[in-house]
Short mmCIF file of C-alpha atoms and ligand atoms in Angstrom, two decimals:
data_model
loop_
_atom_site.label_atom_id
_atom_site.label_comp_id
_atom_site.label_asym_id
_atom_site.label_seq_id
_atom_site.Cartn_x
_atom_site.Cartn_y
_atom_site.Cartn_z
CA MET Y 13 95.27 102.33 63.06
CA LYS Y 14 96.15 99.16 64.08
CA LYS Y 15 93.46 97.20 65.49
CA ILE Y 16 93.22 94.95 68.53
CA CYS Y 17 90.15 92.70 69.27
CA VAL Y 18 90.43 91.54 73.30
CA VAL Y 19 88.56 88.82 74.05
CA GLY Y 20 87.10 88.35 77.86
CA LEU Y 21 86.88 91.90 79.53
CA GLY Y 22 87.24 90.75 83.78
CA TYR Y 23 90.34 91.81 85.52
CA ILE Y 24 92.82 91.89 83.07
CA GLY Y 25 91.44 92.10 80.03
CA LEU Y 26 89.60 95.00 80.27
CA PRO Y 27 92.42 96.84 81.73
CA THR Y 28 95.03 95.37 79.02
CA ALA Y 29 91.58 96.81 76.33
CA VAL Y 30 91.56 100.02 77.54
CA MET Y 31 95.38 100.31 78.09
CA PHE Y 32 95.61 99.26 74.11
CA ALA Y 33 93.13 102.07 73.17
CA ASN Y 34 94.75 105.06 75.43
CA HIS Y 35 98.20 104.21 73.05
CA GLY Y 36 97.22 104.26 69.64
CA TYR Y 37 95.39 101.14 68.88
CA GLN Y 38 91.59 100.73 67.94
CA VAL Y 39 90.17 98.11 70.36
CA VAL Y 40 86.87 96.13 70.31
CA GLY Y 41 86.64 94.57 73.69
CA VAL Y 42 84.51 91.23 73.37
CA ASP Y 43 82.71 89.52 76.69
CA VAL Y 44 79.84 87.00 77.15
CA SER Y 45 77.96 88.84 79.42
CA GLU Y 46 75.98 90.82 78.42
CA ARG Y 47 75.68 93.08 81.83
CA THR Y 48 79.23 93.45 80.84
CA LEU Y 49 78.62 95.10 77.91
CA ASN Y 50 75.99 97.40 78.72
CA LEU Y 51 77.53 98.78 81.65
CA LEU Y 52 80.94 99.17 79.48
CA SER Y 53 79.27 100.70 76.72
CA LYS Y 54 77.72 103.56 78.57
CA GLY Y 55 80.90 104.18 80.27
CA GLN Y 56 80.15 102.30 83.75
CA VAL Y 57 82.93 100.01 85.08
CA HIS Y 58 82.09 96.37 86.06
CA ILE Y 59 85.23 95.97 88.47
CA GLU Y 60 87.20 98.07 91.29
CA GLU Y 61 90.70 99.06 90.23
CA PRO Y 62 92.39 102.41 90.78
CA GLY Y 63 92.32 104.12 87.39
CA LEU Y 64 90.28 101.87 85.52
CA GLN Y 65 86.91 104.02 85.34
CA GLU Y 66 89.42 107.22 83.92
CA TYR Y 67 91.14 105.01 81.21
CA LEU Y 68 87.94 103.51 80.12
CA THR Y 69 85.68 106.55 80.10
CA ASN Y 70 89.02 108.40 77.98
CA ALA Y 71 89.27 105.65 75.30
CA LEU Y 72 85.05 105.96 74.92
CA ASN Y 73 85.40 109.90 74.28
CA LYS Y 74 88.07 109.40 71.92
CA GLY Y 75 86.30 106.70 69.81
CA THR Y 76 89.12 103.77 70.28
CA PHE Y 77 87.22 101.68 72.70
CA THR Y 78 84.01 99.60 71.50
CA VAL Y 79 82.30 96.56 72.84
CA SER Y 80 80.63 93.43 71.20
CA ALA Y 81 79.34 90.19 72.05
CA THR Y 82 81.57 88.99 69.01
CA PRO Y 83 84.58 88.91 67.74
CA GLU Y 84 85.53 91.66 64.71
CA GLU Y 85 88.17 91.30 61.93
CA ALA Y 86 91.46 92.68 63.82
CA ASP Y 87 95.13 93.01 63.38
CA MET Y 88 96.11 91.44 66.52
CA PHE Y 89 93.23 89.25 68.89
CA ILE Y 90 94.14 88.94 72.60
CA ILE Y 91 92.49 85.96 74.83
CA ALA Y 92 92.18 86.67 78.46
CA VAL Y 93 89.36 84.38 79.67
CA PRO Y 94 89.32 82.78 83.19
CA SER Y 95 91.11 79.02 83.17
CA PRO Y 96 89.95 78.36 86.72
CA ILE Y 97 90.47 74.31 88.41
CA THR Y 98 87.25 71.86 88.39
CA SER Y 99 86.02 70.55 91.66
CA GLU Y 100 88.76 67.39 90.71
CA LYS Y 101 91.33 70.24 91.02
CA THR Y 102 92.22 69.76 87.12
CA ALA Y 103 92.12 72.73 84.68
CA ASP Y 104 89.15 73.66 83.01
CA MET Y 105 89.87 74.93 79.40
CA ASN Y 106 86.19 75.39 78.13
CA TYR Y 107 86.78 79.42 78.32
CA ILE Y 108 90.39 78.78 76.28
CA GLU Y 109 88.90 76.67 73.78
CA SER Y 110 85.47 78.97 73.29
CA ALA Y 111 87.38 82.15 72.98
CA THR Y 112 90.21 80.48 70.32
CA ALA Y 113 87.29 78.73 68.49
CA SER Y 114 85.38 81.82 68.24
CA ILE Y 115 88.17 83.96 66.76
CA VAL Y 116 88.63 81.11 63.80
CA PRO Y 117 86.27 83.22 61.29
CA TYR Y 118 87.72 86.32 61.69
CA LEU Y 119 91.46 85.67 61.28
CA LYS Y 120 93.18 86.49 58.20
CA LYS Y 121 96.84 86.52 56.93
CA GLY Y 122 99.36 88.34 58.89
CA ASP Y 123 97.67 88.62 61.91
CA LEU Y 124 98.44 87.99 65.31
CA VAL Y 125 97.03 85.92 68.74
CA VAL Y 126 98.58 86.28 72.12
CA LEU Y 127 97.12 84.41 74.73
CA GLU Y 128 97.60 85.95 78.55
CA SER Y 129 95.73 84.08 80.57
CA THR Y 130 97.44 81.61 82.77
CA VAL Y 131 97.31 78.10 81.68
CA PRO Y 132 98.82 74.68 82.10
CA PRO Y 133 101.88 74.50 80.15
CA ARG Y 134 101.96 72.81 76.15
CA THR Y 135 98.36 74.74 75.95
CA VAL Y 136 99.04 77.00 73.07
CA MET Y 137 100.47 73.74 71.40
CA ASP Y 138 98.04 71.40 72.23
CA VAL Y 139 94.70 72.75 73.13
CA MET Y 140 94.30 76.29 71.13
CA MET Y 141 96.83 75.12 67.74
CA PRO Y 142 94.70 72.63 66.83
CA ILE Y 143 92.01 74.85 66.75
CA LEU Y 144 93.68 77.82 65.14
CA LYS Y 145 94.27 74.96 61.85
CA GLU Y 146 90.83 75.89 61.38
CA ALA Y 147 91.59 79.05 60.01
CA ASN Y 148 93.64 77.58 57.24
CA LEU Y 149 96.75 79.94 57.65
CA GLU Y 150 100.55 78.96 58.45
CA PHE Y 151 101.43 79.15 61.23
CA GLY Y 152 104.29 81.43 61.99
CA THR Y 153 104.18 83.11 58.74
CA GLU Y 154 100.59 83.82 58.21
CA LEU Y 155 99.47 83.11 61.43
CA PHE Y 156 101.55 84.78 64.24
CA ILE Y 157 100.95 83.18 67.82
CA SER Y 158 102.40 83.95 71.49
CA HIS Y 159 102.06 83.57 74.90
CA SER Y 160 102.50 86.43 77.02
CA PRO Y 161 101.25 86.01 80.54
CA GLU Y 162 99.38 88.67 82.28
CA ARG Y 163 101.40 89.13 85.94
CA VAL Y 164 99.78 92.14 87.64
CA ILE Y 165 98.85 92.21 91.25
CA PRO Y 166 95.07 93.53 91.88
CA GLY Y 167 94.60 97.11 93.11
CA LYS Y 168 97.95 98.03 91.29
CA VAL Y 169 97.12 96.68 87.65
CA PHE Y 170 97.96 99.92 85.89
CA GLU Y 171 101.13 100.54 87.78
CA GLU Y 172 102.44 96.97 86.72
CA LEU Y 173 100.84 96.76 83.28
CA VAL Y 174 103.33 99.66 82.78
CA ASN Y 175 106.39 99.00 84.41
CA ASN Y 176 106.63 95.15 85.48
CA SER Y 177 109.18 93.20 82.93
CA ARG Y 178 106.92 91.15 80.44
CA ILE Y 179 107.87 87.29 79.31
CA ILE Y 180 106.83 87.02 75.57
CA GLY Y 181 107.17 83.17 74.57
CA GLY Y 182 105.93 83.01 70.77
CA ILE Y 183 105.81 79.47 68.29
CA ASN Y 184 108.59 80.98 66.61
CA ASN Y 185 110.83 84.25 66.95
CA GLU Y 186 108.64 86.40 64.39
CA SER Y 187 105.64 85.35 66.36
CA ALA Y 188 107.53 86.88 69.82
CA ASP Y 189 108.91 89.64 67.97
CA ILE Y 190 105.71 91.37 66.61
CA THR Y 191 103.86 90.63 70.14
CA LYS Y 192 106.87 93.08 71.73
CA GLU Y 193 105.80 95.42 69.23
CA PHE Y 194 102.58 95.74 70.22
CA TYR Y 195 103.15 96.15 73.82
CA LEU Y 196 106.35 98.52 73.35
CA SER Y 197 103.15 100.75 73.19
CA PHE Y 198 102.75 101.28 76.76
CA VAL Y 199 105.17 98.76 78.52
CA LYS Y 200 108.06 100.67 80.28
CA GLY Y 201 109.67 97.13 81.46
CA ASN Y 202 112.00 94.69 80.17
CA PHE Y 203 111.05 91.83 77.50
CA HIS Y 204 111.86 88.76 77.91
CA MET Y 205 111.74 86.83 74.86
CA THR Y 206 111.35 83.08 74.89
CA ASP Y 207 109.24 79.99 73.37
CA VAL Y 208 105.22 79.41 73.77
CA THR Y 209 105.73 76.44 76.59
CA THR Y 210 108.66 78.42 78.51
CA ALA Y 211 106.68 81.35 78.58
CA GLU Y 212 103.89 79.27 80.08
CA MET Y 213 106.02 77.57 82.71
CA VAL Y 214 107.13 80.79 84.36
CA LYS Y 215 103.78 82.00 84.87
CA VAL Y 216 102.34 78.97 86.73
CA ILE Y 217 105.97 78.42 88.82
CA GLU Y 218 105.90 82.05 89.55
CA ASN Y 219 102.71 81.56 91.54
CA THR Y 220 103.35 77.96 92.58
CA TYR Y 221 106.91 79.55 93.85
CA ARG Y 222 104.65 81.76 95.95
CA ASP Y 223 102.40 78.58 97.15
CA VAL Y 224 104.83 76.77 98.17
CA ASN Y 225 107.00 79.37 99.99
CA ILE Y 226 103.53 80.43 102.25
CA ALA Y 227 102.75 76.57 102.82
CA PHE Y 228 106.51 76.75 104.40
CA ALA Y 229 105.57 79.83 105.98
CA ASN Y 230 102.49 78.36 107.85
CA GLU Y 231 104.46 75.17 108.70
CA ILE Y 232 107.36 77.13 110.27
CA ALA Y 233 104.32 78.71 112.08
CA LYS Y 234 102.96 75.99 113.61
CA MET Y 235 105.91 74.86 114.97
CA SER Y 236 106.71 78.07 116.22
CA GLU Y 237 103.83 77.94 118.60
CA ASN Y 238 105.13 74.85 119.82
CA LEU Y 239 108.57 76.12 120.66
CA GLY Y 240 107.80 79.19 121.68
CA VAL Y 241 109.14 81.26 119.12
CA ASN Y 242 107.57 83.93 117.46
CA ALA Y 243 107.18 83.11 113.90
CA TRP Y 244 106.62 86.29 112.59
CA GLU Y 245 110.10 87.38 114.04
CA ALA Y 246 112.11 85.00 112.94
CA ILE Y 247 111.13 84.86 109.35
CA SER Y 248 111.65 88.37 109.27
CA LEU Y 249 114.88 87.92 111.37
CA ALA Y 250 115.65 85.33 108.48
CA ASN Y 251 114.61 87.99 105.65
CA HIS Y 252 117.87 89.69 106.88
CA HIS Y 253 119.94 87.15 104.96
CA PRO Y 254 120.50 88.71 101.23
CA ARG Y 255 119.49 85.18 99.73
CA VAL Y 256 117.25 84.07 102.00
CA ASN Y 257 113.07 85.40 101.32
CA ILE Y 258 110.07 83.59 103.18
CA HIS Y 259 106.59 84.86 102.91
CA TYR Y 260 104.77 85.29 105.99
CA PRO Y 261 101.43 82.63 107.59
CA GLY Y 262 98.35 83.03 107.38
CA PRO Y 263 94.87 81.52 107.13
CA GLY Y 264 94.81 80.63 103.89
CA VAL Y 265 95.86 81.43 100.40
CA GLY Y 266 93.22 83.05 98.63
CA GLY Y 267 92.55 84.62 95.31
CA HIS Y 268 92.17 83.07 92.10
CA CYS Y 269 95.84 82.41 90.86
CA ILE Y 270 98.20 81.47 93.33
CA ALA Y 271 95.49 78.57 95.57
CA VAL Y 272 94.68 77.64 91.69
CA ASP Y 273 98.30 77.66 89.64
CA PRO Y 274 100.12 74.80 91.47
CA TRP Y 275 97.12 72.50 90.24
CA PHE Y 276 98.00 72.70 86.42
CA LEU Y 277 101.26 71.41 87.64
CA VAL Y 278 99.96 68.62 89.60
CA GLU Y 279 97.23 67.77 87.57
CA LYS Y 280 100.26 66.67 84.79
CA GLN Y 281 102.23 64.88 86.80
CA ASN Y 282 101.39 63.96 89.79
CA GLU Y 283 104.32 61.90 90.52
CA LEU Y 284 106.51 64.24 90.18
CA ALA Y 285 105.09 67.15 92.26
CA LYS Y 286 105.01 66.57 95.48
CA ILE Y 287 106.43 69.37 97.26
CA ILE Y 288 103.86 71.20 95.06
CA TYR Y 289 100.92 68.87 96.08
CA LEU Y 290 101.69 69.37 99.39
CA SER Y 291 101.81 72.91 100.12
CA ARG Y 292 98.60 73.08 98.26
CA LEU Y 293 97.22 70.80 101.55
CA THR Y 294 99.07 72.51 103.77
CA ASN Y 295 97.72 75.93 102.71
CA ASP Y 296 94.15 74.76 102.35
CA GLY Y 297 94.51 73.42 105.64
CA MET Y 298 94.93 76.67 107.10
CA PRO Y 299 91.32 77.66 107.73
CA SER Y 300 90.64 74.55 109.41
CA PHE Y 301 93.48 75.00 111.59
CA THR Y 302 92.08 79.14 112.02
CA VAL Y 303 89.09 77.90 113.20
CA ASN Y 304 90.18 74.80 115.41
CA LYS Y 305 92.24 77.63 117.37
CA THR Y 306 89.51 80.09 117.80
CA LEU Y 307 87.43 77.28 119.54
CA GLU Y 308 90.87 75.85 121.78
CA ILE Y 309 90.94 79.57 122.86
CA LEU Y 310 87.38 79.69 123.54
CA LYS Y 311 87.09 76.13 125.58
CA SER Y 312 90.77 76.86 127.48
CA ASN Y 313 89.37 80.59 128.85
CA GLY Y 314 85.88 78.70 129.80
CA ILE Y 315 83.29 80.39 127.69
CA GLU Y 316 80.75 78.65 126.38
CA ASN Y 317 78.27 80.14 124.11
CA PRO Y 318 80.25 82.96 122.67
CA LYS Y 319 79.54 85.90 120.56
CA VAL Y 320 82.30 85.53 117.90
CA THR Y 321 83.44 88.45 115.61
CA VAL Y 322 85.34 87.53 112.13
CA LEU Y 323 87.02 90.81 111.13
CA GLY Y 324 87.94 90.58 107.33
CA LEU Y 325 86.57 89.34 104.44
CA THR Y 326 88.80 89.55 101.14
CA PHE Y 327 91.45 87.54 100.51
CA LYS Y 328 94.10 89.77 100.65
CA SER Y 329 94.47 93.66 102.14
CA ASN Y 330 93.02 96.37 101.31
CA ILE Y 331 90.73 95.14 98.38
CA ASP Y 332 87.24 94.60 98.26
CA ASP Y 333 87.27 90.65 96.51
CA VAL Y 334 86.00 88.23 98.70
CA ARG Y 335 85.90 85.48 96.05
CA GLU Y 336 87.89 82.45 96.99
CA SER Y 337 88.99 84.43 100.25
CA PRO Y 338 89.98 81.79 103.13
CA SER Y 339 87.75 84.05 105.35
CA ILE Y 340 84.56 82.26 103.39
CA GLU Y 341 85.77 78.98 104.57
CA ILE Y 342 86.02 80.40 107.90
CA VAL Y 343 82.84 81.38 108.16
CA GLU Y 344 81.15 79.05 107.26
CA GLN Y 345 82.86 76.55 109.66
CA LEU Y 346 82.15 78.68 112.68
CA SER Y 347 78.76 78.75 111.81
CA LYS Y 348 78.34 75.74 111.85
CA GLN Y 349 79.09 76.25 115.84
CA PRO Y 350 76.42 77.21 118.77
CA PHE Y 351 77.61 80.70 118.30
CA ASP Y 352 76.49 83.74 117.89
CA LEU Y 353 78.65 85.18 115.07
CA VAL Y 354 79.15 88.13 113.28
CA SER Y 355 81.50 89.05 110.50
CA PHE Y 356 82.57 92.65 109.59
CA ASP Y 357 85.33 93.87 106.75
CA PRO Y 358 85.37 97.68 105.55
CA HIS Y 359 85.98 97.20 102.21
CA VAL Y 360 82.98 94.93 101.45
CA LYS Y 361 80.11 97.35 101.33
CA GLU Y 362 77.31 95.15 100.15
CA ASN Y 363 76.88 92.10 102.92
CA LYS Y 364 77.93 89.00 100.72
CA VAL Y 365 78.54 86.95 103.69
CA ALA Y 366 75.58 85.46 105.95
CA SER Y 367 76.96 86.45 108.90
CA GLN Y 368 77.91 89.98 107.26
CA ILE Y 369 77.07 93.17 108.86
CA GLN Y 370 78.10 96.87 108.46
CA SER Y 371 79.00 98.37 111.87
CA PHE Y 372 82.59 97.95 113.33
CA GLU Y 373 80.76 98.92 116.69
CA ASN Y 374 78.13 96.66 116.62
CA ALA Y 375 80.23 93.74 115.78
CA ILE Y 376 82.77 94.03 118.03
CA THR Y 377 79.85 94.84 121.35
CA HIS Y 378 79.65 91.93 123.52
CA SER Y 379 81.81 90.39 121.76
CA ASP Y 380 83.69 87.31 123.25
CA ILE Y 381 86.90 86.99 120.59
CA LEU Y 382 87.69 88.77 117.67
CA VAL Y 383 89.65 87.07 114.96
CA ILE Y 384 91.62 88.68 112.57
CA LEU Y 385 91.80 87.36 108.82
CA THR Y 386 93.09 89.95 106.84
CA ASP Y 387 95.84 92.95 106.97
CA HIS Y 388 93.69 95.53 105.96
CA ASN Y 389 95.45 99.31 107.41
CA TYR Y 390 91.50 99.52 108.95
CA PHE Y 391 92.31 96.65 111.44
CA LYS Y 392 96.05 98.04 111.80
CA GLN Y 393 94.64 101.53 113.32
CA ILE Y 394 91.98 99.99 115.87
CA ASN Y 395 92.65 101.92 119.63
CA PRO Y 396 92.04 99.13 121.68
CA LEU Y 397 91.60 100.99 124.38
CA LYS Y 398 88.08 102.60 122.69
CA ILE Y 399 87.09 98.66 122.44
CA VAL Y 400 88.05 97.13 125.36
CA GLU Y 401 84.99 98.69 127.42
CA LEU Y 402 82.42 97.33 124.78
CA MET Y 403 83.50 93.81 125.13
CA ASN Y 404 81.95 91.01 126.66
CA THR Y 405 85.43 88.95 127.46
CA PRO Y 406 88.43 90.87 125.86
CA ILE Y 407 90.30 88.36 123.86
CA ILE Y 408 92.13 88.61 119.87
CA LEU Y 409 93.48 85.95 117.85
CA ASP Y 410 95.27 87.99 114.85
CA THR Y 411 96.24 85.33 112.05
CA LYS Y 412 97.92 88.07 110.06
CA ASN Y 413 99.93 89.50 112.95
CA VAL Y 414 98.16 93.12 112.63
CA ILE Y 415 98.27 94.49 116.19
CA ASN Y 416 100.91 95.50 118.50
CA ARG Y 417 100.70 92.63 121.46
CA GLN Y 418 102.21 94.81 124.15
CA GLU Y 419 99.35 97.70 123.69
CA TRP Y 420 96.64 95.63 123.27
CA GLU Y 421 97.84 93.22 126.46
CA GLU Y 422 97.92 96.43 128.40
CA VAL Y 423 94.31 97.61 128.12
CA GLY Y 424 93.36 94.18 129.50
CA PHE Y 425 93.05 92.06 126.25
CA LYS Y 426 94.20 88.31 126.00
CA VAL Y 427 96.52 88.69 122.97
CA TYR Y 428 96.47 85.11 120.91
CA LYS Y 429 98.52 85.53 117.16
CA LEU Y 430 98.67 82.74 114.37
CA GLY Y 431 102.69 81.35 114.86
CA ASP Y 432 103.56 83.35 117.69
CA GLY Y 433 104.58 81.40 120.46
CA LYS Y 434 106.28 83.70 122.08
CA GLY Y 435 104.30 85.61 124.22
CA ASN Y 436 101.14 83.14 123.75
CA PRO Y 437 98.86 82.33 127.07
CA MET Y 438 98.51 78.96 125.56
CA ASN Y 439 102.07 77.79 125.90
N1 LIG E 509 99.79 85.30 101.26
C1 LIG E 509 99.95 84.59 102.47
N2 LIG E 509 101.43 85.03 102.79
C2 LIG E 509 102.23 85.92 102.33
C3 LIG E 509 101.69 86.70 100.96
C4 LIG E 509 100.35 86.43 100.46
O1 LIG E 509 99.68 83.96 103.18
O2 LIG E 509 103.68 85.80 102.32
C5 LIG E 509 98.21 85.43 101.03
C6 LIG E 509 97.41 86.30 100.59
O3 LIG E 509 96.90 86.78 101.86
C7 LIG E 509 96.39 85.82 99.60
C8 LIG E 509 96.93 84.98 98.41
O4 LIG E 509 98.39 84.64 99.38
O5 LIG E 509 95.39 85.16 100.40
C9 LIG E 509 97.45 85.17 97.26
O6 LIG E 509 97.82 86.87 97.34
P1 LIG E 509 99.46 87.50 96.73
O7 LIG E 509 99.41 89.18 97.08
O8 LIG E 509 100.29 86.65 97.09
O9 LIG E 509 98.96 87.23 94.98
P2 LIG E 509 97.75 88.18 94.69
O10 LIG E 509 96.67 86.48 93.87
O11 LIG E 509 96.96 88.59 94.56
O12 LIG E 509 98.62 87.76 92.99
C10 LIG E 509 99.44 86.48 92.52
C11 LIG E 509 100.68 87.60 91.60
N3 LIG E 509 102.05 86.58 91.55
C12 LIG E 509 103.09 86.68 92.62
O13 LIG E 509 103.02 87.65 92.92
C13 LIG E 509 103.98 85.45 91.98
C14 LIG E 509 100.50 88.34 90.36
O14 LIG E 509 101.98 88.93 90.30
C15 LIG E 509 99.97 87.84 89.45
O15 LIG E 509 99.35 88.07 88.26
C16 LIG E 509 98.21 87.09 90.10
O16 LIG E 509 98.70 85.97 90.82
C17 LIG E 509 97.91 86.33 88.81
O17 LIG E 509 97.16 86.64 88.20
O18 LIG E 509 98.57 85.15 88.46
#
């Protein structure tokens, strides 16, 4: 049985590791976190992802998955460590460098090294290969190297690992071909073979495309408010055109990918990456835009010392991940105001944000304004009739087009929507 060593057991590395361990490979998972290793060796997962627990339990029972603090000899090494940005918005390559260095002592003739982390284009050539040189193996004949970027979406990781098409960029054709052989064990999607730097570029521009498109949508939203147009309606009508796919506005772009990866392009060539840079600024400005909108609404309704209720803390719908969420920044900014501020999220079971409480009813009772920041199904199902009497002043600001304006207005709510200048009482 061939052996795979996966370095980094996070949102991508762990699902990939247990997937291989359930598809004919012996896998050792390596991580720097003792807590992660302890939990996994006891069969417990440290991240929430549908299907992960079952895959882990199965692999542990079969004896095909083990964990370790240091790498071991293997036929294939997968690097799936974080590649964040620094406070100066430059790529932090520390994890990639140390993970690459950590496998060098275990490399032997015929091995394959695959980078899955999203990185600035040229990282394999300029950062990893100089480190891998220490293994004294000839690249492309004795040591094979490729980049096969992860492209799965949290919440649907296992479905997408199997069904998404996969980009494989090798330092030569052999490297790409050998990589494909391994992934063929579970990937049902198509394989697209290319060179290593193109593969890096592909992954970064996919997320950058989304960021630029969302910035465009946010700009449309702001303009629509002034024009008396509902941006949500306008965008969805425009999207009926066969060659148009405009994304949707919101209170900001969160997560660890879409708000990060465009910086990898800006950092390298800022004089060229102009639209990309402006889009980042536009999307990063949406939390302040949302806060200002909330303040304006309160002012125009003559409400002083209000109770403000923030609904939705995660960075997108129906997940439990609050890291890099625009809601956090919005809550932080609102907390500087002389408000009674409470926040609520049905998916975040521990209080992770200062103003957070666990009871929806307490969150809305005596509230002066509800501010919806994520499109959780939970919020779509709120019956306005049941809550209108509990509010102090029934006002709602919906930034994700979650509620039906007419239904809420009929029971007495004053409804404001981000990007909706049509029925906006502010016009
Ligand atoms: N958002 C909008 N408007 C939209 C769509 C999204 O404001 O129309 C916001 C969301 O609310 C969220 C943020 O963008 O705050 C990002 O969410 P997302 O669902 O677009 O993406 P992620 O970050 O969860 O996952 C992305 C995916 N990339 C693409 O769809 C091109 C995923 O396939 C990648 O694997 C992942 O990044 C990654 O790890 O790079």
